[in-house]
Short mmCIF file of N, CA and C in Angstrom, two decimals:
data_model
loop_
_atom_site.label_atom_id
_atom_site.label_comp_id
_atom_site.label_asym_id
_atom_site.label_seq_id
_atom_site.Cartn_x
_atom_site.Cartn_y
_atom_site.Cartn_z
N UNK A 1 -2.99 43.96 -85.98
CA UNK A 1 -4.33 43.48 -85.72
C UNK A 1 -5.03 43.27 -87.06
N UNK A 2 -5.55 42.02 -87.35
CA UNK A 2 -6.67 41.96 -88.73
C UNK A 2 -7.78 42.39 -88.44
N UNK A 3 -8.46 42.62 -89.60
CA UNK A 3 -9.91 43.33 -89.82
C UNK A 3 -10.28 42.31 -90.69
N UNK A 4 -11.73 42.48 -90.47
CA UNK A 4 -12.45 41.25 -91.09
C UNK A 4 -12.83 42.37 -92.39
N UNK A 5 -12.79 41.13 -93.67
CA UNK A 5 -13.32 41.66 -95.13
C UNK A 5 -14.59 41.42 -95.07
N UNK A 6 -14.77 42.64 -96.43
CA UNK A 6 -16.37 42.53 -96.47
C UNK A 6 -16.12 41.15 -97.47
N UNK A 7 -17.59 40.55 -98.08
CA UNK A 7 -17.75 39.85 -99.08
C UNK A 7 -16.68 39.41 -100.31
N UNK A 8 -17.14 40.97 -100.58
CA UNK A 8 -16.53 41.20 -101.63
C UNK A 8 -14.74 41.19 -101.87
N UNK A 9 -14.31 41.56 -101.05
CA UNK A 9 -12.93 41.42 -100.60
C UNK A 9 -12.82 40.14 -100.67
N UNK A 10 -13.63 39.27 -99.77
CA UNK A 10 -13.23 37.92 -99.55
C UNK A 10 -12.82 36.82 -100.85
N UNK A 11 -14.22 37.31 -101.58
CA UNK A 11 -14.19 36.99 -102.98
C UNK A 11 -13.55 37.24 -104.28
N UNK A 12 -12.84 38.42 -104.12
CA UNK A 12 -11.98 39.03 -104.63
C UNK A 12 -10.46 38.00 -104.57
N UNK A 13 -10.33 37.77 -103.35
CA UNK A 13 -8.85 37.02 -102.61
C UNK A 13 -8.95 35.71 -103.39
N UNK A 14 -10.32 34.86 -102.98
CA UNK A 14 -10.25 34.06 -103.39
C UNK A 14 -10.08 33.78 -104.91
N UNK A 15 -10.66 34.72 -106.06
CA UNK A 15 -10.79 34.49 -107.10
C UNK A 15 -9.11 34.39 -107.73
N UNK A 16 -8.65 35.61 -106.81
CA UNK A 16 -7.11 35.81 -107.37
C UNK A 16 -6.45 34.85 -107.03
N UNK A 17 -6.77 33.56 -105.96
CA UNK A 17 -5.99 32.72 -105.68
C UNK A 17 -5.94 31.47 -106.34
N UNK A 18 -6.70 31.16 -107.27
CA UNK A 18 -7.51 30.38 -107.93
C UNK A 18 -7.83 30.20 -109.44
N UNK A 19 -7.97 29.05 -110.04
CA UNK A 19 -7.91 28.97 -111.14
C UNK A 19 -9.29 28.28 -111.75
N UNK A 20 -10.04 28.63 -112.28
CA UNK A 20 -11.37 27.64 -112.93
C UNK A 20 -10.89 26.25 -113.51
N UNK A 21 -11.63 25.34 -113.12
CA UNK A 21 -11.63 23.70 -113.70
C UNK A 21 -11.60 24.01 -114.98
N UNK A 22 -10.93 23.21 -115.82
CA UNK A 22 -11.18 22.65 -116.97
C UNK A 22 -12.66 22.32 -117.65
N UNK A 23 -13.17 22.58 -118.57
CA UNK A 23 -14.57 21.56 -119.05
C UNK A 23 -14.47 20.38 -118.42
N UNK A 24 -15.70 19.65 -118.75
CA UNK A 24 -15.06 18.30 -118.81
C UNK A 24 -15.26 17.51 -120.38
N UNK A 25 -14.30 16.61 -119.81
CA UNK A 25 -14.42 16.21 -121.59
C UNK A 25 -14.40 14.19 -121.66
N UNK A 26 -15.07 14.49 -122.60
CA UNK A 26 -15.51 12.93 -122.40
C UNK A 26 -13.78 12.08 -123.38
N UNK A 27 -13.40 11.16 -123.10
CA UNK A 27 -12.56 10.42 -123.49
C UNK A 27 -12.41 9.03 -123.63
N UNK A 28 -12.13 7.84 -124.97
CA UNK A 28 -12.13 6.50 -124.91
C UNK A 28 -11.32 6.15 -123.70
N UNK A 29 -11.76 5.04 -123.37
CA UNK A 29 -10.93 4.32 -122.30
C UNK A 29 -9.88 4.56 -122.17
N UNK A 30 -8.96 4.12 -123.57
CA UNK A 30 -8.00 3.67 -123.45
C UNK A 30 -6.97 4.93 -123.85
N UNK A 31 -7.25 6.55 -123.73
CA UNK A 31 -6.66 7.60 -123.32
C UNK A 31 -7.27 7.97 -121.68
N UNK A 32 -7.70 7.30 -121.10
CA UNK A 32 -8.38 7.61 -120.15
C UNK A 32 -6.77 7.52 -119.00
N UNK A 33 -5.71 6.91 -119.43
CA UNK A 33 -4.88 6.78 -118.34
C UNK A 33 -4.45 7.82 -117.91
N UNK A 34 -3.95 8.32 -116.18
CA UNK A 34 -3.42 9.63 -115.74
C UNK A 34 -4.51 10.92 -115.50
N UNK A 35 -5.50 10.48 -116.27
CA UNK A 35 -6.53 11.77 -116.12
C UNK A 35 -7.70 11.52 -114.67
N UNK A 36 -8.54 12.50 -113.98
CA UNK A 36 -9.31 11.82 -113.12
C UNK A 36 -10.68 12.29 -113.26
N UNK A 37 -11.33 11.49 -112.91
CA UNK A 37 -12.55 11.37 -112.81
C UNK A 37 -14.07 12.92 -112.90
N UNK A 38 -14.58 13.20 -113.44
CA UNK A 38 -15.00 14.52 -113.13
C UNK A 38 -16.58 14.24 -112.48
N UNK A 39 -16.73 12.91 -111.76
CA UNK A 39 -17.81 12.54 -111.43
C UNK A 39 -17.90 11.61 -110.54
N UNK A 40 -18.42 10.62 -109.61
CA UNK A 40 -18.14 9.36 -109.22
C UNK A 40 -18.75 8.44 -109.74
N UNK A 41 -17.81 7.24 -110.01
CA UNK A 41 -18.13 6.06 -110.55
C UNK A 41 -18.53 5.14 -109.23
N UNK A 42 -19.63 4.52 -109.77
CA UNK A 42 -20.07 2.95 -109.17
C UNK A 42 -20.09 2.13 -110.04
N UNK A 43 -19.61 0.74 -109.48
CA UNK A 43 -19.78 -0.31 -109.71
C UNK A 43 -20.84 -1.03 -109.90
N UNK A 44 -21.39 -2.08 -110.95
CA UNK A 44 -22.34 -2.33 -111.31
C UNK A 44 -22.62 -3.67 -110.62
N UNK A 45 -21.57 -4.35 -109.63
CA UNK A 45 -21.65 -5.48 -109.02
C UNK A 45 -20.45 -5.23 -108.27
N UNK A 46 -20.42 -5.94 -107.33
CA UNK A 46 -18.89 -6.37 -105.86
C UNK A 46 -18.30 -6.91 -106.42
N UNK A 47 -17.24 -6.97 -106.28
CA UNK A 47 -16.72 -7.54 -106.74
C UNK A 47 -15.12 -7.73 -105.25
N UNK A 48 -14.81 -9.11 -105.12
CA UNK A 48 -15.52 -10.14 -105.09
C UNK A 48 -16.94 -9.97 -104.87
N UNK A 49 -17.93 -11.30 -105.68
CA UNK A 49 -19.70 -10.78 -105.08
C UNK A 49 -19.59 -11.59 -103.87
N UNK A 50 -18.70 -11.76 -102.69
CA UNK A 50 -19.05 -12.88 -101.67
C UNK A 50 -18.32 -11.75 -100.27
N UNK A 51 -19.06 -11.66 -99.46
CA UNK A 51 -18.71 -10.64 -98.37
C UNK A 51 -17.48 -11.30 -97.72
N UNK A 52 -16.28 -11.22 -98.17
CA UNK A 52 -14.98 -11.74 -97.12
C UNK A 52 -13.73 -10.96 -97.84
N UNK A 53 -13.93 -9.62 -98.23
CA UNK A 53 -12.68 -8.89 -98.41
C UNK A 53 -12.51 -8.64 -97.43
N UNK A 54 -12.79 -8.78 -96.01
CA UNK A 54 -11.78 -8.16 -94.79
C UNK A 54 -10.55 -9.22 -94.59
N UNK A 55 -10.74 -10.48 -94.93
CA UNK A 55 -9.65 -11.56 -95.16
C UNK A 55 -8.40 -11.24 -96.20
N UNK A 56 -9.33 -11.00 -97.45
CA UNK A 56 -8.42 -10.95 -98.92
C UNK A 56 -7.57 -10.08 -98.72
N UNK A 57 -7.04 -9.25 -98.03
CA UNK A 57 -6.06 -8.65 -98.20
C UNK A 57 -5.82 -6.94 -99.63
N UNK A 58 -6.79 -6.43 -99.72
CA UNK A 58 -6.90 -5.61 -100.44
C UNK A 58 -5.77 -4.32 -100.08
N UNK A 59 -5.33 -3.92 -100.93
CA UNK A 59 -4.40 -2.74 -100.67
C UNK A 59 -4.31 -1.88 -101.95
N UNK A 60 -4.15 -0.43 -101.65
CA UNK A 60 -3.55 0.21 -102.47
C UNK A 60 -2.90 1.10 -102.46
N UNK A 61 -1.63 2.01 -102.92
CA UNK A 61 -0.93 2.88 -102.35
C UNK A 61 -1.25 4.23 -102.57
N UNK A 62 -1.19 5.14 -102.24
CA UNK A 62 -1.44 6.54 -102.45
C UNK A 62 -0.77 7.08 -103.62
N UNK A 63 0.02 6.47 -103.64
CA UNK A 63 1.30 6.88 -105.28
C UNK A 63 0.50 6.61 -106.57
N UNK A 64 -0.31 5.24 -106.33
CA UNK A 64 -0.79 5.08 -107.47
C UNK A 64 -2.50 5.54 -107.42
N UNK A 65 -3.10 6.22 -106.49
CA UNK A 65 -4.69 6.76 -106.79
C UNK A 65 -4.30 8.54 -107.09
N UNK A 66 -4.93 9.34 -107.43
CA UNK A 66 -5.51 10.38 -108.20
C UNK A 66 -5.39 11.50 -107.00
#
């Protein structure tokens, strides 16, 4: 039968299970490959700017996003 933890226990488990993020660290572009994001990016325009990507055929695979 389990017993429920106090807080502290809980927090305890979790800490031991777990590792702290990295800083973040700012980097030129062009080392920027393989690393991800520590924020979300928007776009500064659509791109296409004309509403008919449900036509265009957009795809991308899971292998290649983050």
């Amino acid at each position: 039968m389990r017993t429920s933890l106090t807080v502290e226990e809980a927090l305890a488990t979790v800490l031991e299970h777990t590792r702290p993020l990295p800083d973040v660290e700012e980097v030129p572009l062009e080392e920027a490959l393989g690393r991800v994001l520590a924020r979300d990016l928007e776009a500064l325009a659509d791109h296409p700017d004309v509403d008919n990507t449900a036509v265009d055929g957009y795809a991308a695979r899971a292998a290649d996003t983050a």
